Tab-separated table of C-alpha atoms and ligand atoms in Angstrom:
chain	number	residue	atom	x	y	z
A	1	MET	CA	37.566	157.578	127.934
A	2	VAL	CA	36.495	154.606	129.995
A	3	TYR	CA	33.368	152.628	129.172
A	4	LYS	CA	33.614	149.974	131.832
A	5	ARG	CA	30.222	150.312	133.449
A	6	SER	CA	28.481	150.704	130.075
A	7	SER	CA	29.947	147.410	128.860
A	8	GLN	CA	28.914	145.673	132.074
A	9	LEU	CA	25.395	147.026	131.783
A	10	PHE	CA	25.268	145.930	128.157
A	11	ALA	CA	26.305	142.390	129.096
A	12	GLU	CA	23.478	142.287	131.652
A	13	ALA	CA	21.000	143.733	129.169
A	14	GLU	CA	21.900	141.136	126.556
A	15	LYS	CA	20.719	138.378	128.870
A	16	VAL	CA	17.157	139.650	129.023
A	17	ILE	CA	16.688	141.935	126.010
A	18	PRO	CA	17.360	140.725	122.433
A	19	GLY	CA	20.683	142.249	121.425
A	20	GLY	CA	20.621	144.230	124.663
A	21	VAL	CA	18.602	147.050	123.072
A	22	ASN	CA	14.964	147.915	122.507
A	23	SER	CA	15.646	149.363	119.056
A	24	PRO	CA	18.361	147.970	116.756
A	25	VAL	CA	19.884	151.334	115.791
A	26	ARG	CA	21.138	151.682	119.359
A	27	ALA	CA	23.398	148.658	119.091
A	28	PHE	CA	26.895	149.267	117.757
A	29	LYS	CA	26.564	146.569	115.084
A	30	ALA	CA	27.765	148.802	112.241
A	31	VAL	CA	30.713	150.299	114.098
A	32	GLY	CA	31.806	147.576	116.523
A	33	GLY	CA	32.113	147.860	120.289
A	34	THR	CA	29.274	148.076	122.773
A	35	PRO	CA	26.633	150.773	123.284
A	36	ILE	CA	26.969	153.547	125.804
A	37	PHE	CA	24.469	153.572	128.629
A	38	VAL	CA	23.115	156.999	129.467
A	39	LYS	CA	22.558	158.146	133.004
A	40	SER	CA	21.253	161.627	132.340
A	41	ALA	CA	21.330	164.467	129.855
A	42	LYS	CA	21.050	168.234	130.006
A	43	GLY	CA	21.131	170.741	127.159
A	44	ALA	CA	23.626	169.653	124.520
A	45	TYR	CA	25.277	166.990	126.675
A	46	LEU	CA	24.825	163.344	127.571
A	47	TYR	CA	26.282	161.954	130.805
A	48	ASP	CA	26.956	158.233	130.683
A	49	GLU	CA	27.139	155.571	133.387
A	50	ASP	CA	30.943	155.853	133.529
A	51	GLY	CA	30.783	159.584	134.216
A	52	ASN	CA	31.826	160.707	130.714
A	53	ARG	CA	30.320	163.831	129.193
A	54	LEU	CA	29.455	163.624	125.491
A	55	ILE	CA	28.299	166.338	123.120
A	56	ASP	CA	25.151	164.852	121.623
A	57	TYR	CA	24.470	165.039	117.874
A	58	ILE	CA	21.676	162.447	117.892
A	59	ASN	CA	19.340	164.035	120.378
A	60	SER	CA	17.142	160.989	120.750
A	61	TRP	CA	17.134	160.727	116.916
A	62	GLY	CA	15.545	164.137	116.602
A	63	PRO	CA	13.031	165.064	119.290
A	64	MET	CA	15.288	167.125	121.556
A	65	ILE	CA	15.496	170.134	119.256
A	66	LEU	CA	15.791	172.491	122.243
A	67	GLY	CA	18.294	170.281	124.058
A	68	HIS	CA	17.844	167.676	126.756
A	69	ALA	CA	15.716	168.185	129.876
A	70	TYR	CA	14.315	171.416	128.470
A	71	GLU	CA	12.824	173.056	131.544
A	72	PRO	CA	9.273	173.941	130.334
A	73	VAL	CA	8.780	170.384	129.036
A	74	VAL	CA	10.082	168.844	132.252
A	75	GLN	CA	7.827	171.085	134.367
A	76	ALA	CA	4.767	170.337	132.224
A	77	VAL	CA	5.301	166.593	132.634
A	78	ILE	CA	5.827	166.849	136.404
A	79	GLU	CA	2.699	168.959	136.896
A	80	LYS	CA	0.535	166.643	134.783
A	81	ALA	CA	1.860	163.469	136.408
A	82	LYS	CA	0.520	164.637	139.754
A	83	LEU	CA	-2.968	164.782	138.250
A	84	GLY	CA	-3.018	161.216	136.970
A	85	THR	CA	-1.058	159.659	134.136
A	86	SER	CA	-3.728	158.068	131.923
A	87	PHE	CA	-7.506	158.050	131.766
A	88	GLY	CA	-8.543	156.597	128.417
A	89	MET	CA	-10.987	159.521	128.313
A	90	PRO	CA	-10.796	162.875	126.535
A	91	THR	CA	-8.827	165.747	128.060
A	92	GLU	CA	-8.742	169.447	127.168
A	93	LEU	CA	-5.005	169.150	126.633
A	94	GLU	CA	-5.528	167.038	123.502
A	95	THR	CA	-7.574	169.810	121.873
A	96	GLN	CA	-4.977	172.401	122.858
A	97	ILE	CA	-2.066	170.600	121.213
A	98	ALA	CA	-4.203	169.634	118.196
A	99	ALA	CA	-5.289	173.259	117.674
A	100	LEU	CA	-1.717	174.517	117.987
A	101	ALA	CA	-0.333	171.873	115.609
A	102	VAL	CA	-3.045	172.612	113.041
A	103	SER	CA	-2.315	176.343	113.287
A	104	MET	CA	1.418	175.802	112.718
A	105	VAL	CA	1.136	173.414	109.761
A	106	SER	CA	-0.544	174.481	106.525
A	107	ASN	CA	-3.117	172.364	104.743
A	108	ILE	CA	-4.249	170.261	107.691
A	109	ASP	CA	-7.623	170.827	109.360
A	110	LYS	CA	-7.568	167.943	111.780
A	111	ILE	CA	-4.929	165.818	113.428
A	112	ARG	CA	-5.000	162.546	115.337
A	113	PHE	CA	-2.411	161.638	117.965
A	114	VAL	CA	-0.845	158.190	118.259
A	115	ASN	CA	2.164	156.817	120.136
A	116	SER	CA	4.986	156.645	117.598
A	117	GLY	CA	6.058	157.651	114.122
A	118	THR	CA	5.558	154.065	113.001
A	119	GLU	CA	1.952	154.186	114.111
A	120	ALA	CA	1.431	157.545	112.410
A	121	CYS	CA	2.714	156.283	109.021
A	122	MET	CA	0.917	152.960	109.277
A	123	SER	CA	-2.367	154.710	110.090
A	124	ALA	CA	-1.873	157.361	107.406
A	125	VAL	CA	-1.478	154.671	104.757
A	126	ARG	CA	-4.567	152.822	105.957
A	127	LEU	CA	-6.512	156.070	105.862
A	128	ALA	CA	-5.224	156.825	102.359
A	129	ARG	CA	-6.208	153.376	101.115
A	130	GLY	CA	-9.634	153.619	102.711
A	131	PHE	CA	-10.224	157.096	101.316
A	132	ALA	CA	-8.887	156.373	97.817
A	133	LYS	CA	-10.396	152.863	97.705
A	134	LYS	CA	-7.192	151.542	96.152
A	135	ASP	CA	-4.567	149.192	97.610
A	136	LYS	CA	-1.086	149.995	96.356
A	137	ILE	CA	1.398	152.524	97.658
A	138	ILE	CA	4.685	153.826	96.320
A	139	LYS	CA	7.582	154.268	98.719
A	140	PHE	CA	11.173	155.260	98.031
A	141	ALA	CA	14.199	153.054	98.613
A	142	GLY	CA	16.097	154.320	101.639
A	143	CYS	CA	13.147	156.218	103.100
A	144	TYR	CA	12.104	154.962	106.512
A	145	HIS	CA	8.517	155.121	107.656
A	146	GLY	CA	8.719	152.991	110.775
A	147	HIS	CA	8.709	149.230	111.083
A	148	SER	CA	5.177	148.293	110.066
A	149	ASP	CA	4.907	145.535	107.464
A	150	SER	CA	4.152	147.604	104.350
A	151	PHE	CA	7.290	149.686	104.781
A	152	LEU	CA	9.889	146.967	105.311
A	153	ILE	CA	10.397	146.442	101.633
A	154	GLN	CA	13.831	146.250	100.099
A	155	ALA	CA	15.118	148.073	97.068
A	156	GLY	CA	15.544	145.927	93.976
A	157	SER	CA	18.447	147.147	91.855
A	158	GLY	CA	16.286	148.346	88.997
A	159	ALA	CA	13.584	149.357	91.463
A	160	ILE	CA	10.787	149.244	88.873
A	161	THR	CA	9.557	145.999	90.291
A	162	PHE	CA	7.410	144.636	93.041
A	163	GLY	CA	9.235	144.905	96.317
A	164	SER	CA	10.414	141.832	98.150
A	165	PRO	CA	10.168	141.898	101.930
A	166	ASN	CA	13.456	142.642	103.703
A	167	SER	CA	12.400	141.095	106.963
A	168	PRO	CA	11.147	137.572	107.574
A	169	GLY	CA	7.627	137.872	108.891
A	170	VAL	CA	6.536	140.370	106.251
A	171	THR	CA	4.382	138.375	103.858
A	172	ALA	CA	4.742	138.404	100.090
A	173	GLY	CA	1.072	139.395	100.026
A	174	THR	CA	1.843	142.602	101.914
A	175	ALA	CA	4.974	143.305	99.920
A	176	LYS	CA	3.194	143.142	96.590
A	177	ASP	CA	1.175	146.244	97.437
A	178	THR	CA	4.280	148.333	98.119
A	179	LEU	CA	5.990	149.607	94.983
A	180	LEU	CA	9.543	150.855	95.259
A	181	ALA	CA	10.834	153.986	93.606
A	182	THR	CA	14.184	155.781	93.537
A	183	TYR	CA	14.449	158.994	95.550
A	184	ASN	CA	14.879	162.126	93.447
A	185	ASP	CA	13.876	160.233	90.288
A	186	LEU	CA	10.554	161.444	88.873
A	187	GLU	CA	10.754	159.346	85.709
A	188	ASN	CA	10.936	156.250	87.826
A	189	VAL	CA	7.797	157.283	89.708
A	190	ALA	CA	5.981	158.104	86.466
A	191	ALA	CA	6.795	154.634	85.122
A	192	LEU	CA	5.423	152.968	88.261
A	193	ILE	CA	2.219	154.975	88.042
A	194	GLU	CA	1.855	154.113	84.364
A	195	ALA	CA	2.392	150.400	85.038
A	196	ASN	CA	-0.169	150.400	87.864
A	197	LYS	CA	-2.909	152.613	86.455
A	198	ASN	CA	-5.738	153.342	88.926
A	199	GLU	CA	-4.294	151.022	91.548
A	200	ILE	CA	-2.146	153.406	93.576
A	201	ALA	CA	-3.725	154.931	96.668
A	202	ALA	CA	-0.769	156.950	97.884
A	203	ILE	CA	2.839	157.953	97.490
A	204	ILE	CA	4.614	158.188	100.840
A	205	VAL	CA	7.870	160.100	100.965
A	206	GLU	CA	10.246	161.738	103.407
A	207	PRO	CA	10.121	165.205	101.782
A	208	VAL	CA	13.678	165.651	103.011
A	209	ALA	CA	15.137	162.188	103.439
A	210	GLY	CA	16.806	161.706	106.801
A	211	ASN	CA	17.221	157.975	107.173
A	212	MET	CA	19.951	157.360	104.578
A	213	GLY	CA	21.960	160.320	105.771
A	214	CYS	CA	20.378	163.663	105.031
A	215	ILE	CA	19.223	163.912	101.415
A	216	PRO	CA	17.352	167.050	100.394
A	217	PRO	CA	14.967	166.689	97.453
A	218	ASN	CA	16.306	167.873	94.107
A	219	LYS	CA	14.704	171.022	92.791
A	220	GLY	CA	11.349	170.083	91.336
A	221	PHE	CA	11.191	166.582	92.854
A	222	LEU	CA	8.457	167.300	95.420
A	223	GLU	CA	6.614	169.588	92.998
A	224	GLY	CA	6.710	166.783	90.429
A	225	LEU	CA	5.319	164.267	92.915
A	226	ARG	CA	2.582	166.740	93.838
A	227	GLN	CA	1.617	167.135	90.188
A	228	MET	CA	1.629	163.405	89.446
A	229	CYS	CA	-0.520	162.736	92.501
A	230	THR	CA	-3.032	165.398	91.529
A	231	ASP	CA	-3.138	164.171	87.916
A	232	ASN	CA	-3.630	160.537	88.862
A	233	ASP	CA	-5.916	160.789	91.872
A	234	ILE	CA	-3.180	159.614	94.232
A	235	LEU	CA	-2.796	160.943	97.776
A	236	LEU	CA	0.591	162.440	98.596
A	237	ILE	CA	1.751	161.542	102.103
A	238	PHE	CA	4.640	163.525	103.549
A	239	ASP	CA	6.315	161.598	106.316
A	240	GLU	CA	7.492	164.549	108.390
A	241	VAL	CA	8.233	162.465	111.470
A	242	MET	CA	11.797	163.754	111.309
A	243	THR	CA	11.342	167.103	109.576
A	244	GLY	CA	8.066	168.293	111.114
A	245	PHE	CA	8.513	171.197	113.579
A	246	ARG	CA	12.249	170.930	112.835
A	247	LEU	CA	12.999	172.418	109.422
A	248	ALA	CA	10.316	175.082	109.886
A	249	ALA	CA	7.302	175.535	112.158
A	250	GLY	CA	5.271	174.056	109.321
A	251	GLY	CA	7.885	171.482	108.306
A	252	VAL	CA	8.926	170.852	104.706
A	253	GLN	CA	5.487	171.825	103.401
A	254	GLU	CA	6.323	175.356	104.572
A	255	LEU	CA	10.061	175.306	103.898
A	256	LEU	CA	9.753	174.197	100.273
A	257	ASN	CA	6.191	175.333	99.686
A	258	VAL	CA	4.698	172.051	98.506
A	259	ASN	CA	1.470	170.728	99.988
A	260	ALA	CA	0.849	167.106	100.858
A	261	ASP	CA	-2.563	165.490	101.361
A	262	ILE	CA	-1.674	163.689	104.578
A	263	VAL	CA	1.227	164.604	106.870
A	264	CYS	CA	2.804	162.315	109.494
A	265	PHE	CA	4.548	163.553	112.604
A	266	GLY	CA	6.584	162.106	115.454
A	267	LYS	CA	9.819	162.943	117.265
A	268	VAL	CA	9.724	166.740	117.960
A	269	ILE	CA	5.920	166.787	118.319
A	270	GLY	CA	6.220	164.672	121.481
A	271	GLY	CA	8.926	166.743	123.149
A	272	GLY	CA	10.771	163.499	123.983
A	273	LEU	CA	7.757	161.431	125.002
A	274	PRO	CA	6.287	158.667	122.813
A	275	VAL	CA	4.066	160.575	120.384
A	276	GLY	CA	3.173	160.390	116.722
A	277	ALA	CA	0.392	162.105	114.805
A	278	PHE	CA	-1.091	162.403	111.353
A	279	GLY	CA	-3.171	165.185	109.889
A	280	ALA	CA	-5.008	166.092	106.695
A	281	ARG	CA	-7.915	168.101	105.331
A	282	ALA	CA	-11.212	167.489	107.168
A	283	GLU	CA	-12.602	165.639	104.162
A	284	ILE	CA	-9.890	162.994	104.546
A	285	MET	CA	-9.642	162.920	108.345
A	286	ASN	CA	-13.412	162.459	108.668
A	287	TYR	CA	-12.925	159.032	107.092
A	288	LEU	CA	-11.484	157.877	110.416
A	289	ALA	CA	-13.518	156.082	113.076
A	290	PRO	CA	-15.698	157.069	114.853
A	291	LEU	CA	-16.826	159.446	112.068
A	292	GLY	CA	-15.899	157.232	109.160
A	293	PRO	CA	-15.158	153.625	108.228
A	294	VAL	CA	-11.354	153.513	108.608
A	295	TYR	CA	-10.499	152.057	112.004
A	296	GLN	CA	-7.657	153.433	114.099
A	297	ALA	CA	-7.367	153.481	117.892
A	298	GLY	CA	-5.030	153.541	120.903
A	299	THR	CA	-5.394	153.017	124.668
A	300	LEU	CA	-2.608	155.476	125.429
A	301	SER	CA	-3.127	157.773	122.419
A	302	GLY	CA	-3.331	161.389	123.558
A	303	ASN	CA	-1.792	160.400	126.886
A	304	PRO	CA	-1.728	163.433	129.213
A	305	LEU	CA	2.021	163.284	129.975
A	306	ALA	CA	2.873	162.935	126.301
A	307	MET	CA	0.485	165.722	125.291
A	308	ALA	CA	1.820	168.011	128.023
A	309	ALA	CA	5.392	167.481	126.804
A	310	GLY	CA	4.387	167.958	123.177
A	311	LEU	CA	2.373	171.065	123.885
A	312	ALA	CA	5.200	172.685	125.860
A	313	MET	CA	7.571	171.877	122.982
A	314	LEU	CA	5.299	173.247	120.249
A	315	GLN	CA	4.569	176.379	122.300
A	316	ALA	CA	8.295	177.006	122.669
A	317	LEU	CA	8.822	176.657	118.906
A	318	ASP	CA	5.709	178.641	118.001
A	319	SER	CA	6.681	181.568	120.195
A	320	ASP	CA	10.273	181.722	118.952
A	321	ARG	CA	10.219	181.199	115.180
A	322	ALA	CA	13.762	182.616	114.938
A	323	ILE	CA	14.944	179.291	116.294
A	324	PHE	CA	14.815	177.687	112.839
A	325	GLN	CA	17.148	180.345	111.468
A	326	ARG	CA	19.476	179.994	114.476
A	327	LEU	CA	19.642	176.229	113.974
A	328	LYS	CA	20.316	176.650	110.268
A	329	GLU	CA	23.194	179.046	110.988
A	330	LYS	CA	24.750	176.683	113.523
A	331	THR	CA	24.459	173.803	111.073
A	332	ALA	CA	26.024	175.836	108.267
A	333	TYR	CA	28.861	176.856	110.622
A	334	LEU	CA	29.504	173.234	111.554
A	335	ALA	CA	29.324	172.092	107.921
A	336	ALA	CA	31.807	174.778	106.831
A	337	GLY	CA	34.170	173.845	109.662
A	338	ILE	CA	34.037	170.133	108.859
A	339	ASP	CA	34.480	170.837	105.154
A	340	LYS	CA	37.607	172.855	105.878
A	341	VAL	CA	39.361	170.322	108.123
A	342	LEU	CA	38.469	167.265	106.032
A	343	LYS	CA	39.797	168.999	102.913
A	344	ALA	CA	42.968	170.001	104.752
A	345	ASN	CA	43.450	166.363	105.749
A	346	ASN	CA	42.806	165.061	102.207
A	347	VAL	CA	39.730	163.066	103.164
A	348	THR	CA	37.250	162.075	100.444
A	349	PHE	CA	33.827	163.176	101.569
A	350	THR	CA	30.459	164.755	100.822
A	351	ILE	CA	28.480	166.821	103.319
A	352	ASN	CA	24.720	167.112	102.924
A	353	THR	CA	22.776	169.639	104.940
A	354	ILE	CA	19.447	171.382	105.131
A	355	GLY	CA	18.163	173.384	108.093
A	356	SER	CA	19.254	171.644	111.294
A	357	MET	CA	20.044	168.320	109.611
A	358	ILE	CA	23.518	167.350	108.430
A	359	SER	CA	25.293	164.186	107.321
A	360	VAL	CA	28.886	163.444	106.421
A	361	HIS	CA	29.481	160.751	103.793
A	362	PHE	CA	32.903	159.283	103.081
A	363	ASP	CA	32.595	159.238	99.316
A	364	ALA	CA	33.077	161.930	96.703
A	365	THR	CA	29.896	161.209	94.711
A	366	PRO	CA	26.949	163.514	95.421
A	367	VAL	CA	24.583	161.631	97.721
A	368	VAL	CA	21.095	161.913	96.207
A	369	ASP	CA	19.443	158.534	96.788
A	370	PHE	CA	19.864	155.170	98.493
A	371	GLN	CA	22.363	153.844	95.999
A	372	THR	CA	24.710	156.803	96.310
A	373	ALA	CA	24.278	156.889	100.109
A	374	ALA	CA	25.276	153.224	100.314
A	375	LYS	CA	28.603	153.948	98.556
A	376	GLY	CA	30.074	155.629	101.649
A	377	ASP	CA	33.268	154.076	103.042
A	378	ASN	CA	32.213	152.269	106.190
A	379	GLU	CA	35.750	151.552	107.384
A	380	THR	CA	36.542	155.262	107.462
A	381	PHE	CA	33.247	155.895	109.193
A	382	LYS	CA	34.093	153.410	111.952
A	383	LYS	CA	37.365	155.244	112.656
A	384	PHE	CA	35.508	158.532	112.558
A	385	PHE	CA	32.831	157.345	114.965
A	386	HIS	CA	35.170	155.805	117.535
A	387	GLY	CA	37.644	158.670	117.211
A	388	LEU	CA	34.933	161.213	117.971
A	389	LEU	CA	33.649	159.145	120.848
A	390	GLU	CA	37.123	159.216	122.331
A	391	GLU	CA	37.008	163.017	122.063
A	392	GLY	CA	33.665	163.144	123.861
A	393	ILE	CA	31.381	163.558	120.848
A	394	TYR	CA	28.463	161.265	120.136
A	395	ILE	CA	27.163	160.815	116.601
A	396	ALA	CA	24.881	157.998	115.433
A	397	PRO	CA	26.623	154.607	115.321
A	398	SER	CA	25.912	154.196	111.609
A	399	ALA	CA	27.222	155.863	108.475
A	400	TYR	CA	23.724	156.394	107.131
A	401	GLU	CA	22.263	158.621	109.807
A	402	THR	CA	21.592	162.313	110.029
A	403	TRP	CA	23.010	164.417	112.830
A	404	PHE	CA	20.580	166.762	114.535
A	405	ILE	CA	21.623	170.229	115.643
A	406	THR	CA	19.904	171.571	118.747
A	407	ASP	CA	19.397	175.037	120.056
A	408	ALA	CA	21.366	174.054	123.163
A	409	LEU	CA	24.617	173.631	121.193
A	410	THR	CA	26.925	176.620	121.573
A	411	TYR	CA	29.489	177.845	119.064
A	412	GLU	CA	32.125	176.661	121.550
A	413	ASP	CA	30.645	173.158	121.268
A	414	LEU	CA	30.750	173.419	117.479
A	415	ASP	CA	34.378	174.637	117.515
A	416	PHE	CA	35.287	171.827	119.882
A	417	THR	CA	33.651	169.367	117.465
A	418	ILE	CA	35.455	170.772	114.425
A	419	ARG	CA	38.820	170.565	116.240
A	420	ALA	CA	38.046	166.970	117.223
A	421	ILE	CA	37.177	166.086	113.623
A	422	ASP	CA	40.448	167.668	112.502
A	423	LYS	CA	42.368	165.523	114.983
A	424	VAL	CA	40.481	162.309	114.201
A	425	SER	CA	40.620	162.679	110.422
A	426	LYS	CA	44.420	162.949	110.585
A	427	THR	CA	44.410	159.280	111.694
A	428	PHE	CA	42.388	157.929	108.726
B	501	LIG	C1	11.793	157.920	113.116
B	501	LIG	C2	10.993	157.875	111.906
B	501	LIG	C3	9.831	157.097	111.813
B	501	LIG	C4	9.419	156.119	112.866
B	501	LIG	O1	9.099	156.736	114.080
B	501	LIG	P1	9.131	155.864	115.422
B	501	LIG	O2	8.652	156.822	116.460
B	501	LIG	O3	10.534	155.409	115.599
B	501	LIG	O4	8.196	154.721	115.232
B	501	LIG	C5	9.058	157.210	110.673
B	501	LIG	N1	9.399	158.048	109.689
B	501	LIG	C6	10.502	158.807	109.736
B	501	LIG	C7	10.810	159.728	108.611
B	501	LIG	C8	11.345	158.736	110.836
B	501	LIG	O5	12.468	159.466	110.847
């Protein structure tokens, strides 16, 4: 494959955009080389500026669950654009998508729309603190909740400690209110709660972790968190930015039958436009301005184009619930195929999967938390990534990312991918 025009475009981008990208995960820092510039996409495929076709396993990091340029979403956006693209005033559309979202997700009465997953998580935590009248939160090492200050806190090795910021610009004052726990480790959480009695407003967690590869919760982990939160007057926040409307119509709350107090959304809920949202029981949501004291706002929140795209997406999912089963079957098929060829080629690996999320780790240890995820062999991953790219398959340019299966992928695409992985893993 030739990536001539992409590299030229990247060189031009680097002059005027830091690192040439508007979000660091797009750069090829972890794998070497330069990013691919996309010209267009349709269904399961990306078409780049050099004319290459790539099977896409990132799908905009999750939103495109029905494939790229999904016709009803595209039409909804075109029709709305003709009527004006932003008013800063209420529209009926906002109520329609809110009502549909609330009907699909259990345990939320009201929902507020924002512009990104980051904004959703940041606002959810502020709401939780305001409602609980406490300052501290617990987050898990390796879980990503967007780039707002409270979440950019690094894992200490023992983890039962105050976090230290992992980005300059995040103050020690902010970091001291974020406590770090180990994913899938209830004892660790219990110790943090014990050491910070009556100070913890909320526990925020990816109920299925998707930002250190795909790490499903151990049996009992979410139930345990739920119980500890109830016992200690702590709000449980599920960050379902990745899993919401993906693993089930009602997200992980439905899939694993555990209820959170506040749920954050993003990605799929916007149908590929910039949307985030957070929802909860009325009692909690009524704490938000203008009804309550917790301030939260946005000029472009509930933007008509974004709401039109999101509504068309949720309607498609709501009216075809079998999709979640179809996606799960495709993912299982792919996982079984990869398992077979990697074993045949004597590669050391672990595959994690749940629903339409899958990750391949080049290490034999079960991957259950940040520490075990970080053990993966990055050199093998680099060969894997570039080898697949050469075969016309695009996975995330980092060993710690989940692949997303879309409804647009055919079994031929999956077979093609498995054959490519067979070929590439022979060169390790
Ligand atoms: C992507 C993601 C976010 C951040 O969403 P943005 O729209 O990128 O700000 C937050 N939480 C989780 C779990 C995510 O996967």
